[in-house]
Amino acid sequence: MIPPRLKFTGKDLKVLDQRLLPDRVHYLTARNAKETAAAIKDMALRGAPLIGCAAADGFALEMRRLRPSSSEELGRLAVKTADLLKAARPTAVALFYAADRMLSRALQFAAEHPGRFPPADREKFLKLAEREARLITAEDEAACLAMGRHGAALLPKNCVVMTHCNAGALATMGIGTAVGVITTAHKAGKVKHAYSCETRPYLQGARLTIWELMREGVPSELITDNMAAHIIKTCGVNAIVVGADRIAANGDTANKIGTYGLAVIAKHHKIPFYVAAPTPTVDLKARSGDDIVIEERSCGEVTFVKGKRIAPKNVRVRHPAFDVTPASLITAIVTEKGAIRRPTAASVKKHLAS
Amino acid sequence: MIPPRLKFTGKDLKVLDQRLLPDRVHYLTARNAKETAAAIKDMALRGAPLIGCAAADGFALEMRRLRPSSSEELGRLAVKTADLLKAARPTAVALFYAADRMLSRALQFAAEHPGRFPPADREKFLKLAEREARLITAEDEAACLAMGRHGAALLPKNCVVMTHCNAGALATMGIGTAVGVITTAHKAGKVKHAYSCETRPYLQGARLTIWELMREGVPSELITDNMAAHIIKTCGVNAIVVGADRIAANGDTANKIGTYGLAVIAKHHKIPFYVAAPTPTVDLKARSGDDIVIEERSCGEVTFVKGKRIAPKNVRVRHPAFDVTPASLITAIVTEKGAIRRPTAASVKKHLAS
């Protein structure tokens, strides 16, 4: 089994430090929104759905720490807390979704309880915030199971499947999105083999995904990202499944850098390319991929591997952490509600309303 | 300037240990064919044309060490030496070309000098072998300059070019093949920007190519392999140039793993994909890419970076060192003789005969 990614104690949040995986299972402690945001920013935890769950927990912790005493104070502190959390990373919409949902609950409570809070109401709000955070986690767990079932149904028998980055249990509070599809299909006896792309520069595939697949007993091999096309051509790969950090209203999908290239290669080989992500990943405010901000991270994450320099000093480096795969290259987006085949603005809208 | 890759002294061969670049400039000494083969196998030196030059030098050294005393002995030792060198790596045809050319010169000498050699003939053969090795090196230098000129002519003005692996000075005894095209175009004021893919697992792009581009003053950035599609889409890349380890009679090209995926991505973006390689890279015995043996190297080269483990213990790993790009994805193959546009079996044959 995969160790718990987050343990919310009510007083603090224990965060599995994924930077140390697979070598060490070690938990950091975040006691407030600032420390939660730092854990997200520094990638102690990562994965869009998990970032959302952590942000909700961080919000609840911050409220308990600050104990707002009036509707005015609650409104001010809730906005500030949501902003602090949302600034941690710019691309994954689950972070914005969770922080804004917590904020919205807080503002609703403030509106319903104007003026100074009696002590009972203060505690009532704190409980409410914690319950909302627990609900976000529970919804994520349930969404993973549903995506696993819907996605596994799409895969062929004797499937040889490839995935990129880590959209597994470690990226969620449940069984994962893309990896959840693979492990669910594996349990149904449908998976012949799985390939995990190592996913430079942060190596989520080499450190996390292949580790999950090994623990779940899925026959699998690790490859470098640049082997994907050769392996697809020569090893009978017949499906690719990835996660998503943000899906625009028209189905364009931002996901870990390298996803777009894989989608192009899948199209060339006429194999299906699936995106598995819960509905909160859809950002209707982004009309297309052009509206999605792509996070540019530090050069050092490219030029150093485990503290060892791998490129010349003073080298110039690009480090976009995500790319955008146009909807036209996506066979289906799988959410907890089912599959959106050949996604378009119309079919995405219809799916969300269903 | 790039340090000399090989220094043939007559008594031994000093080999720039490229595994230590860019951190250290250090030379190994190979005194015979066995040590030369080991340096090739262990990738102290790499790059198809350079491997060929080193093999010729190793052959000449071995002959001087063994000093064959008769045509029979020369024939036997020459076959053995060529076999030893050719076993070092299976994919780069330049190795076979150079070893077989040295063998052929030896067998020719044996045929012309039957029986026991007088001392003067022994020395005459050793000089002849050394001259042949020097000629192979000189031909490589000249081929690089010619390829640079022919290739640069194909690039557009304000070119934004991408390359993969290292097909630079470090892969040859001259200015390089693909990188030679870029630096020649740069000197002609045609290059706006160059991108070097880091080229996992061995990181030839991060350690060698970007280092060469920086030393040559070419405006350039390093990217991870999986950024290529995103950078091509968003940064105006308008040409890709790579080297080759073996080109089949129909133009199918084996090159460093990742090349095929780049070619697919280039086609999707409708940008030209050029292969620069000297004519000895063409293997007419391989009718198509299907006839090319792809070297599978050790798992450790994938799971360890600079001695640090990056994946779980007992992980299963694939490590094909090369892939095959079908001729249909290649805009032109550039040799020292010029460009073969839209290569086919007929146009490759005609080009070689020209």
XYZ file of C-alpha atoms in Angstrom:
708
model
C 0.000 0.000 0.000
C 0.970 3.607 -0.523
C 1.583 5.538 2.721
C -0.979 8.262 3.559
C -0.069 11.460 1.772
C -1.676 13.800 4.306
C -2.677 13.232 7.918
C -4.898 15.986 9.271
C -4.837 15.901 13.074
C -6.949 18.984 13.728
C -3.913 20.696 15.249
C -1.608 20.261 12.282
C -1.151 18.563 8.937
C 1.416 15.800 8.533
C 2.699 15.888 4.944
C 4.446 12.876 3.382
C 7.615 14.458 1.957
C 7.505 13.086 -1.580
C 10.887 14.579 -2.408
C 12.465 11.819 -0.313
C 10.524 8.986 -1.982
C 11.131 6.193 -2.705
C 14.154 6.189 -0.378
C 12.475 7.426 2.794
C 8.965 7.706 4.202
C 9.116 10.912 6.216
C 6.424 13.390 7.295
C 6.754 17.146 7.566
C 4.459 19.107 9.874
C 2.507 22.107 8.603
C 0.815 24.037 11.390
C -0.775 26.834 9.419
C -1.537 28.152 5.942
C 1.958 29.540 5.442
C 3.658 26.237 6.163
C 1.114 24.403 4.010
C 1.771 26.802 1.128
C 5.523 26.288 1.576
C 5.113 22.500 1.411
C 3.157 22.921 -1.825
C 5.585 25.425 -3.336
C 8.646 23.371 -2.440
C 6.977 20.234 -3.786
C 7.079 18.226 -0.569
C 3.593 17.381 -1.774
C 2.516 17.607 -5.397
C -0.203 16.369 -7.719
C -3.151 18.614 -8.526
C -5.882 16.879 -6.465
C -3.567 16.419 -3.473
C -2.573 20.079 -3.584
C -6.277 20.932 -3.386
C -6.841 18.682 -0.365
C -3.795 20.126 1.390
C -4.909 23.683 0.697
C -8.303 22.984 2.292
C -6.569 21.484 5.328
C -4.188 24.435 5.528
C -7.139 26.820 5.385
C -8.912 25.004 8.242
C -5.707 25.002 10.335
C -5.212 28.704 9.744
C -8.759 29.487 10.836
C -8.253 27.462 14.023
C -4.991 29.304 14.684
C -6.462 32.782 14.101
C -9.906 32.143 15.655
C -11.680 35.096 13.970
C -13.965 36.830 16.441
C -16.337 38.642 14.092
C -17.822 38.363 10.620
C -15.648 41.275 9.509
C -12.477 39.666 10.841
C -13.415 36.281 9.399
C -13.996 37.794 5.947
C -10.663 39.617 5.995
C -8.647 36.647 7.286
C -10.366 34.165 4.994
C -9.536 36.230 1.897
C -5.936 36.642 3.054
C -5.572 32.927 3.787
C -7.046 31.874 0.451
C -4.725 34.298 -1.353
C -1.690 32.999 0.513
C -2.512 29.404 -0.423
C -3.362 30.202 -4.042
C 0.004 31.913 -4.526
C 1.858 28.665 -3.841
C 1.636 27.339 -7.412
C 0.020 28.907 -10.449
C -1.073 26.053 -12.740
C -3.051 23.401 -10.838
C -6.621 24.633 -10.667
C -7.501 22.200 -7.857
C -5.579 24.542 -5.562
C -7.769 27.497 -6.562
C -10.883 25.350 -6.438
C -10.216 24.161 -2.879
C -9.029 27.512 -1.524
C -11.973 29.337 -3.099
C -14.418 26.731 -1.820
C -13.105 27.176 1.731
C -13.231 30.947 1.295
C -16.766 30.766 0.001
C -17.893 28.717 3.037
C -16.220 31.243 5.325
C -17.836 34.226 3.617
C -21.207 32.477 3.689
C -20.815 31.862 7.429
C -19.820 35.495 7.938
C -22.873 36.663 6.012
C -25.107 34.433 8.096
C -23.495 35.529 11.380
C -22.990 39.300 11.109
C -21.090 41.183 13.807
C -19.199 39.812 16.777
C -19.280 35.973 17.147
C -20.448 34.476 20.442
C -17.858 31.807 21.515
C -20.163 28.994 20.373
C -20.337 30.439 16.860
C -16.562 30.782 16.676
C -16.195 27.086 17.408
C -19.095 26.293 15.092
C -17.286 27.958 12.186
C -14.011 26.156 12.936
C -15.821 22.811 12.928
C -17.566 23.772 9.714
C -14.240 24.623 8.040
C -12.742 21.325 9.156
C -15.774 19.426 7.888
C -15.496 21.159 4.518
C -11.834 20.177 4.287
C -12.705 16.566 5.171
C -15.413 16.636 2.530
C -12.966 17.822 -0.138
C -10.718 14.883 0.761
C -13.608 12.401 0.735
C -14.803 13.692 -2.621
C -11.305 13.219 -4.016
C -11.177 9.622 -2.780
C -14.557 8.878 -4.299
C -13.692 10.613 -7.573
C -10.542 8.486 -7.897
C -12.515 5.261 -7.519
C -15.091 6.386 -10.074
C -12.404 7.526 -12.553
C -10.643 4.203 -12.098
C -13.821 2.360 -13.041
C -14.729 4.611 -16.000
C -11.157 4.701 -17.289
C -10.518 0.962 -16.947
C -13.617 0.321 -19.049
C -12.021 2.254 -21.911
C -8.789 0.235 -21.940
C -8.544 -2.792 -24.234
C -7.881 -6.337 -23.005
C -4.164 -7.170 -22.712
C -3.555 -3.474 -22.496
C -0.012 -2.153 -22.834
C -0.336 1.257 -21.285
C 2.006 4.195 -20.794
C 1.751 7.029 -18.300
C 3.691 10.187 -17.578
C 4.569 11.991 -14.350
C 2.696 10.804 -11.261
C -1.059 10.878 -11.383
C -1.233 8.140 -8.799
C -2.243 7.665 -5.203
C 0.606 10.009 -4.338
C -1.049 12.796 -6.348
C -4.409 12.374 -4.630
C -6.018 11.221 -1.385
C -7.420 8.186 -3.216
C -6.136 5.573 -5.661
C -4.973 8.213 -8.120
C -6.288 9.475 -11.425
C -4.318 8.021 -14.363
C -2.545 5.426 -12.205
C -5.895 4.631 -10.561
C -7.192 3.771 -14.041
C -4.200 1.457 -14.596
C -4.394 -0.290 -11.210
C -8.177 -0.706 -11.529
C -7.722 -2.221 -15.007
C -4.917 -4.398 -13.610
C -7.206 -5.742 -10.868
C -9.715 -6.555 -13.627
C -6.986 -8.581 -15.392
C -6.758 -6.221 -18.359
C -3.189 -4.907 -18.075
C -0.394 -6.808 -19.793
C 2.255 -4.203 -19.157
C 2.672 -0.597 -18.041
C 5.421 1.886 -18.862
C 6.237 4.832 -16.639
C 8.098 7.758 -18.221
C 10.653 9.036 -15.709
C 9.484 12.650 -16.135
C 12.445 14.951 -15.993
C 13.382 17.159 -14.352
C 11.636 16.169 -11.130
C 11.531 12.445 -11.907
C 8.041 11.836 -10.554
C 7.753 8.836 -12.878
C 11.044 7.278 -11.748
C 10.594 8.029 -8.051
C 6.835 7.805 -7.556
C 4.821 6.190 -10.353
C 6.991 3.133 -10.956
C 7.165 2.699 -7.177
C 3.366 2.710 -6.988
C 3.061 0.277 -9.909
C 5.603 -2.074 -8.304
C 3.761 -1.926 -4.967
C 0.468 -2.681 -6.703
C 2.021 -5.623 -8.555
C 1.474 -4.193 -12.032
C 3.996 -5.627 -14.552
C 5.856 -2.483 -15.434
C 9.042 -0.882 -16.670
C 10.615 2.515 -16.257
C 11.781 4.403 -19.342
C 13.364 7.787 -19.947
C 10.974 10.311 -21.485
C 12.737 10.237 -24.837
C 12.209 6.459 -25.177
C 8.424 6.875 -25.370
C 8.112 7.038 -29.164
C 10.426 4.057 -29.707
C 8.637 1.959 -27.063
C 5.218 2.884 -28.456
C 6.355 1.862 -31.948
C 8.088 -1.361 -30.963
C 6.360 -2.690 -27.824
C 2.683 -2.692 -28.731
C 1.625 0.188 -26.482
C -2.103 0.597 -27.143
C -3.143 3.336 -24.719
C -1.695 6.342 -22.916
C -3.301 7.659 -19.730
C -2.189 10.836 -17.965
C -3.556 13.179 -15.324
C -4.236 16.901 -15.599
C -3.437 20.052 -13.669
C -5.997 22.220 -15.412
C -8.533 21.619 -18.168
C -9.845 24.602 -20.116
C -13.517 24.940 -21.039
C -12.806 23.560 -24.516
C -10.926 20.489 -23.239
C -7.376 21.783 -23.784
C -5.391 20.239 -20.945
C -2.415 21.511 -18.982
C -0.405 18.717 -17.440
C 3.222 17.966 -16.542
C 5.771 19.006 -19.155
C 6.121 16.234 -21.732
C 2.419 15.403 -21.899
C 1.900 17.377 -25.108
C 4.761 15.594 -26.865
C 3.349 12.219 -25.810
C -0.051 13.187 -27.206
C 1.534 14.119 -30.551
C 3.370 10.780 -30.604
C 0.160 8.911 -29.693
C -1.667 10.557 -32.590
C 1.114 9.593 -35.005
C 0.782 5.969 -33.878
C -3.029 6.113 -33.867
C -3.330 5.011 -30.247
C -5.821 6.514 -27.789
C -4.699 9.277 -25.466
C -6.736 9.557 -22.255
C -6.733 12.270 -19.601
C -8.076 11.265 -16.164
C -8.960 14.113 -13.815
C -11.811 14.977 -11.445
C -14.268 17.677 -12.524
C -12.755 20.368 -10.255
C -9.796 20.261 -12.675
C -11.952 21.963 -15.285
C -11.485 25.728 -15.213
C -14.377 27.295 -17.096
C -12.722 30.702 -16.767
C -10.018 29.451 -19.130
C -11.685 29.371 -22.530
C -8.786 27.494 -24.096
C -5.239 26.418 -23.279
C -4.049 29.910 -24.216
C -5.615 31.210 -20.997
C -3.665 28.811 -18.767
C -0.630 30.196 -16.948
C 2.339 27.841 -17.297
C 4.573 27.857 -14.223
C 8.272 28.395 -14.994
C 10.308 26.819 -12.198
C 13.954 27.219 -11.222
C 16.873 26.248 -13.463
C 18.469 24.360 -10.618
C 15.775 21.692 -10.805
C 17.039 20.916 -14.315
C 20.793 21.316 -13.811
C 21.037 19.400 -10.542
C 19.925 15.822 -9.899
C 20.013 14.769 -6.249
C 22.446 17.565 -5.510
C 24.806 16.678 -8.375
C 25.398 19.158 -11.180
C 24.724 17.664 -14.627
C 25.298 20.686 -16.881
C 27.933 23.430 -17.257
C 28.007 26.350 -14.831
C 26.252 29.465 -16.135
C 24.243 27.409 -18.615
C 20.967 28.986 -19.700
C 17.996 26.719 -19.060
C 14.255 26.662 -19.686
C 11.980 25.050 -17.137
C 8.291 25.234 -17.996
C 6.750 22.807 -15.497
C 3.670 22.114 -17.643
C 2.532 22.131 -21.228
C -0.851 22.297 -22.914
C -2.273 19.428 -24.937
C -4.976 20.643 -27.321
C -8.331 18.895 -27.012
C -7.986 17.704 -30.603
C -5.250 15.278 -29.488
C -7.293 13.854 -26.587
C -9.359 10.716 -27.197
C -11.339 11.181 -23.986
C -11.241 13.043 -20.699
C -12.273 10.706 -17.875
C -13.825 12.306 -14.794
C -15.712 10.833 -11.864
C -18.858 11.294 -13.945
C -17.691 9.261 -16.927
C -15.847 9.915 -20.197
C -15.973 12.959 -22.435
C -15.042 11.500 -25.816
C -13.406 13.875 -28.313
C -13.814 16.794 -25.910
C -15.108 20.137 -27.178
C -16.450 23.217 -25.384
C -19.980 21.873 -25.890
C -19.314 18.336 -24.677
C -17.307 19.535 -21.658
C -20.157 21.892 -20.664
C -22.754 19.159 -21.097
C -20.649 16.714 -19.061
C -20.248 19.129 -16.143
C -23.991 19.765 -16.097
C -24.879 16.062 -16.211
C 37.718 25.877 -28.562
C 36.861 22.245 -27.871
C 39.814 20.194 -26.549
C 41.186 17.514 -28.915
C 39.134 14.341 -28.571
C 41.928 11.968 -29.591
C 45.686 12.447 -29.641
C 47.475 9.696 -31.545
C 51.144 9.652 -30.569
C 52.219 6.611 -32.549
C 52.879 4.755 -29.303
C 49.456 5.234 -27.782
C 46.149 7.039 -28.098
C 45.195 9.744 -25.619
C 41.410 9.748 -25.267
C 39.544 12.751 -23.852
C 37.333 11.146 -21.196
C 33.974 12.640 -22.133
C 32.282 11.089 -19.095
C 33.998 13.735 -16.972
C 32.947 16.674 -19.166
C 32.156 19.455 -18.662
C 33.674 19.308 -15.161
C 37.133 18.009 -16.049
C 39.351 17.767 -19.099
C 41.180 14.503 -18.567
C 42.819 12.065 -20.994
C 42.902 8.280 -20.746
C 45.654 6.317 -22.446
C 44.807 3.414 -24.753
C 47.884 1.426 -25.791
C 46.310 -1.271 -27.913
C 43.077 -2.424 -29.527
C 41.674 -3.892 -26.319
C 42.054 -0.658 -24.388
C 40.649 1.317 -27.314
C 37.630 -0.999 -27.475
C 37.135 -0.610 -23.719
C 37.196 3.194 -24.014
C 34.528 2.947 -26.732
C 32.383 0.438 -24.856
C 32.560 2.372 -21.590
C 31.756 5.607 -23.435
C 34.904 7.486 -22.462
C 34.627 8.468 -26.105
C 31.383 8.394 -28.062
C 29.846 9.785 -31.214
C 29.731 7.655 -34.351
C 32.449 9.383 -36.407
C 34.800 9.677 -33.427
C 34.339 5.995 -32.619
C 35.427 5.239 -36.190
C 38.556 7.395 -35.905
C 39.456 5.812 -32.563
C 38.951 2.306 -33.936
C 41.346 3.041 -36.803
C 43.913 4.378 -34.336
C 43.428 1.355 -32.078
C 43.963 -0.931 -35.037
C 47.193 0.823 -35.996
C 48.448 0.662 -32.381
C 47.653 -3.024 -32.166
C 49.554 -3.752 -35.348
C 52.592 -1.866 -34.014
C 52.344 -3.800 -30.756
C 52.062 -7.211 -32.448
C 54.435 -6.543 -35.376
C 53.140 -9.382 -37.588
C 56.057 -11.177 -39.244
C 54.305 -12.827 -42.185
C 51.336 -12.375 -44.471
C 49.619 -15.304 -42.749
C 50.168 -13.824 -39.308
C 49.120 -10.362 -40.460
C 45.898 -11.741 -41.935
C 45.043 -13.624 -38.750
C 45.881 -10.777 -36.373
C 44.180 -8.157 -38.504
C 40.910 -10.150 -38.557
C 41.109 -10.676 -34.802
C 41.849 -7.011 -34.132
C 39.024 -5.793 -36.338
C 36.616 -8.211 -34.628
C 37.700 -7.060 -31.193
C 37.121 -3.418 -32.094
C 33.792 -4.050 -33.837
C 32.445 -5.852 -30.764
C 32.743 -2.681 -28.680
C 29.386 -1.219 -29.737
C 26.791 -2.641 -32.117
C 24.941 0.320 -33.641
C 27.341 2.956 -34.984
C 28.354 1.820 -38.442
C 31.356 4.173 -38.505
C 33.027 1.700 -36.159
C 32.518 -1.161 -38.634
C 33.482 1.058 -41.537
C 36.789 2.108 -39.973
C 37.708 -1.323 -38.605
C 36.880 -3.008 -41.909
C 38.784 -0.398 -43.872
C 41.883 -0.988 -41.733
C 41.393 -4.738 -42.098
C 41.031 -4.422 -45.830
C 44.301 -2.439 -46.099
C 46.018 -5.102 -43.994
C 44.689 -7.974 -46.099
C 45.642 -6.148 -49.266
C 49.194 -5.688 -47.953
C 49.318 -9.363 -46.971
C 48.167 -10.368 -50.445
C 50.826 -8.178 -52.037
C 53.571 -9.434 -49.681
C 53.039 -13.174 -49.374
C 55.112 -15.229 -46.923
C 57.558 -14.018 -44.332
C 58.079 -10.231 -44.199
C 61.606 -8.802 -44.438
C 62.073 -6.244 -41.579
C 61.625 -3.321 -43.985
C 58.221 -4.638 -45.102
C 57.086 -5.048 -41.520
C 57.825 -1.409 -40.859
C 56.333 -0.457 -44.209
C 53.027 -2.052 -43.227
C 52.988 -0.371 -39.817
C 53.520 3.016 -41.464
C 50.808 2.224 -43.972
C 48.342 1.337 -41.196
C 49.142 4.549 -39.352
C 48.744 6.573 -42.546
C 45.353 4.966 -43.159
C 44.246 5.854 -39.638
C 45.429 9.445 -40.135
C 43.547 9.550 -43.429
C 40.328 8.405 -41.765
C 40.709 11.248 -39.250
C 41.482 13.796 -41.976
C 38.491 12.657 -44.000
C 36.271 13.089 -40.953
C 37.551 16.634 -40.392
C 36.943 17.517 -44.016
C 33.494 15.868 -44.040
C 32.463 17.930 -41.010
C 33.423 21.195 -42.708
C 31.549 20.227 -45.877
C 28.458 19.114 -43.929
C 28.539 22.368 -41.994
C 28.480 24.323 -45.240
C 25.777 22.212 -46.915
C 23.622 22.076 -43.784
C 23.909 25.776 -42.957
C 22.670 26.582 -46.454
C 19.434 24.700 -45.684
C 18.675 26.650 -42.495
C 16.482 29.741 -42.721
C 17.595 33.219 -41.659
C 16.988 33.949 -37.947
C 16.928 30.235 -37.442
C 15.690 28.829 -34.123
C 17.180 25.368 -34.180
C 16.987 22.347 -31.902
C 19.386 19.429 -31.626
C 19.513 16.185 -29.693
C 22.362 14.251 -28.089
C 25.844 15.379 -29.095
C 26.663 15.407 -32.768
C 29.283 18.055 -32.180
C 33.026 18.442 -32.274
C 33.095 15.980 -29.383
C 31.483 13.323 -31.580
C 33.989 13.778 -34.395
C 37.559 14.848 -35.114
C 36.210 17.978 -36.827
C 33.612 20.638 -36.089
C 30.869 18.064 -35.663
C 27.961 16.964 -37.796
C 24.665 18.458 -36.551
C 26.390 20.929 -34.217
C 28.835 21.761 -37.031
C 25.831 22.781 -39.123
C 24.598 25.022 -36.284
C 27.979 26.647 -35.573
C 28.623 27.187 -39.292
C 25.189 28.804 -39.658
C 25.907 30.865 -36.530
C 29.170 32.169 -38.022
C 27.143 33.149 -41.087
C 24.795 35.171 -38.818
C 21.811 32.909 -39.420
C 21.169 31.494 -35.923
C 18.866 33.387 -33.583
C 18.735 30.662 -30.955
C 19.619 27.023 -30.405
C 18.062 24.485 -28.023
C 19.937 21.440 -26.787
C 17.858 18.521 -25.473
C 19.617 17.081 -22.438
C 19.407 13.519 -23.808
C 18.728 11.135 -20.974
C 20.022 8.851 -19.750
C 23.592 9.763 -20.604
C 22.980 13.515 -20.769
C 25.171 14.172 -23.789
C 23.083 17.263 -24.527
C 23.419 18.688 -21.005
C 27.070 17.825 -20.560
C 28.484 18.132 -24.060
C 26.331 19.895 -26.657
C 25.288 22.906 -24.594
C 28.928 23.207 -23.470
C 30.053 23.285 -27.106
C 27.377 25.822 -28.048
C 28.356 28.046 -25.098
C 32.044 27.838 -26.059
C 31.185 28.741 -29.649
C 29.114 31.714 -28.504
C 25.841 30.431 -29.958
C 22.811 31.884 -28.082
C 21.407 28.718 -26.607
C 19.373 27.070 -23.883
C 19.285 23.619 -22.378
C 15.959 21.807 -22.083
C 14.881 18.403 -20.814
C 13.919 16.007 -23.603
C 10.231 16.149 -22.713
C 10.138 19.950 -23.179
C 10.876 19.652 -26.902
C 7.267 19.635 -28.154
C 6.261 22.579 -25.937
C 9.325 24.614 -26.940
C 8.802 23.842 -30.630
C 5.167 24.958 -30.352
C 5.779 28.091 -28.327
C 9.292 29.361 -29.170
C 9.329 29.490 -32.952
C 11.687 26.570 -33.536
C 11.978 26.283 -37.306
C 14.494 23.488 -37.821
C 15.796 20.380 -36.082
C 19.233 18.994 -36.885
C 20.575 15.724 -35.489
C 23.412 13.328 -36.238
C 23.214 9.632 -37.097
C 24.795 6.407 -35.959
C 23.689 4.356 -38.946
C 21.662 5.137 -42.054
C 20.017 2.255 -43.927
C 20.026 2.058 -47.728
C 16.518 3.546 -47.846
C 17.369 6.511 -45.599
C 15.926 5.144 -42.343
C 18.223 6.535 -39.660
C 19.350 5.106 -36.338
C 20.408 7.792 -33.903
C 20.408 8.396 -30.154
C 17.207 7.380 -28.375
C 14.715 10.237 -28.571
C 15.498 11.175 -32.159
C 12.457 9.339 -33.536
C 10.091 11.089 -31.132
C 11.570 14.468 -32.114
C 11.031 13.649 -35.787
C 7.367 12.805 -35.125
C 6.959 16.085 -33.232
C 8.701 18.002 -36.052
C 6.299 16.513 -38.600
C 3.289 17.494 -36.458
C 4.578 21.078 -36.374
C 5.524 21.045 -40.069
C 9.140 22.021 -39.426
C 12.100 20.494 -41.277
C 13.991 17.617 -39.714
C 17.589 17.280 -40.907
C 20.090 14.478 -40.344
C 23.774 15.389 -40.753
C 26.184 12.478 -41.131
C 29.164 11.616 -43.320
C 28.660 9.016 -46.072
C 30.408 6.207 -44.138
C 27.333 6.323 -41.868
C 25.280 4.782 -44.666
C 25.139 1.003 -44.327
C 23.992 -0.409 -47.645
C 23.787 -3.878 -46.094
C 20.860 -2.613 -44.012
C 17.997 -2.345 -46.478
C 15.808 -0.508 -43.973
C 15.752 0.440 -40.312
C 14.453 -3.051 -39.507
C 17.915 -4.425 -40.278
C 19.661 -2.160 -37.755
C 20.639 -3.697 -34.414
C 19.618 -1.411 -31.538
C 22.046 -1.581 -28.629
C 20.356 -2.209 -25.256
C 22.607 -0.790 -22.538
C 22.636 -1.333 -18.791
C 19.766 -0.367 -16.477
C 22.190 1.380 -14.152
C 22.741 4.123 -16.722
C 19.053 4.989 -16.331
C 18.597 4.462 -12.589
C 21.752 6.263 -11.474
C 22.742 9.837 -12.270
C 26.290 10.761 -11.255
C 26.324 7.866 -8.812
C 23.007 8.798 -7.205
C 20.065 6.394 -7.415
C 16.942 8.037 -8.849
C 14.521 5.067 -8.955
C 13.432 2.281 -6.599
C 15.679 -0.723 -6.036
C 14.761 -3.755 -8.170
C 12.925 -1.546 -10.654
C 12.649 -2.982 -14.153
C 14.067 -0.659 -16.788
C 14.375 -0.484 -20.568
C 17.459 1.105 -22.075
C 17.538 1.043 -25.866
C 20.404 3.418 -26.648
C 19.113 4.283 -30.129
C 15.930 4.416 -32.135
C 15.132 4.424 -35.838
C 13.611 7.397 -37.606
C 11.937 6.350 -40.848
C 13.125 8.171 -43.958
C 9.587 9.475 -44.478
C 10.062 11.790 -41.469
C 13.421 13.155 -42.671
C 13.430 16.367 -44.701
C 17.015 15.845 -45.854
C 20.122 13.870 -45.018
C 23.168 16.123 -45.224
C 26.493 14.455 -46.028
C 29.850 15.867 -47.070
C 28.593 15.573 -50.652
C 25.475 17.681 -50.169
C 21.839 17.101 -49.234
C 19.610 14.141 -50.032
C 16.150 15.687 -49.897
C 13.262 13.364 -49.018
C 15.619 10.378 -48.922
C 14.617 7.117 -50.610
C 16.589 4.012 -51.573
C 17.016 5.456 -55.070
C 18.126 8.936 -53.993
C 20.510 7.580 -51.351
C 22.112 5.258 -53.940
C 22.414 8.063 -56.470
C 23.946 10.383 -53.845
C 26.589 7.864 -52.825
C 27.547 7.302 -56.458
C 27.770 11.039 -57.193
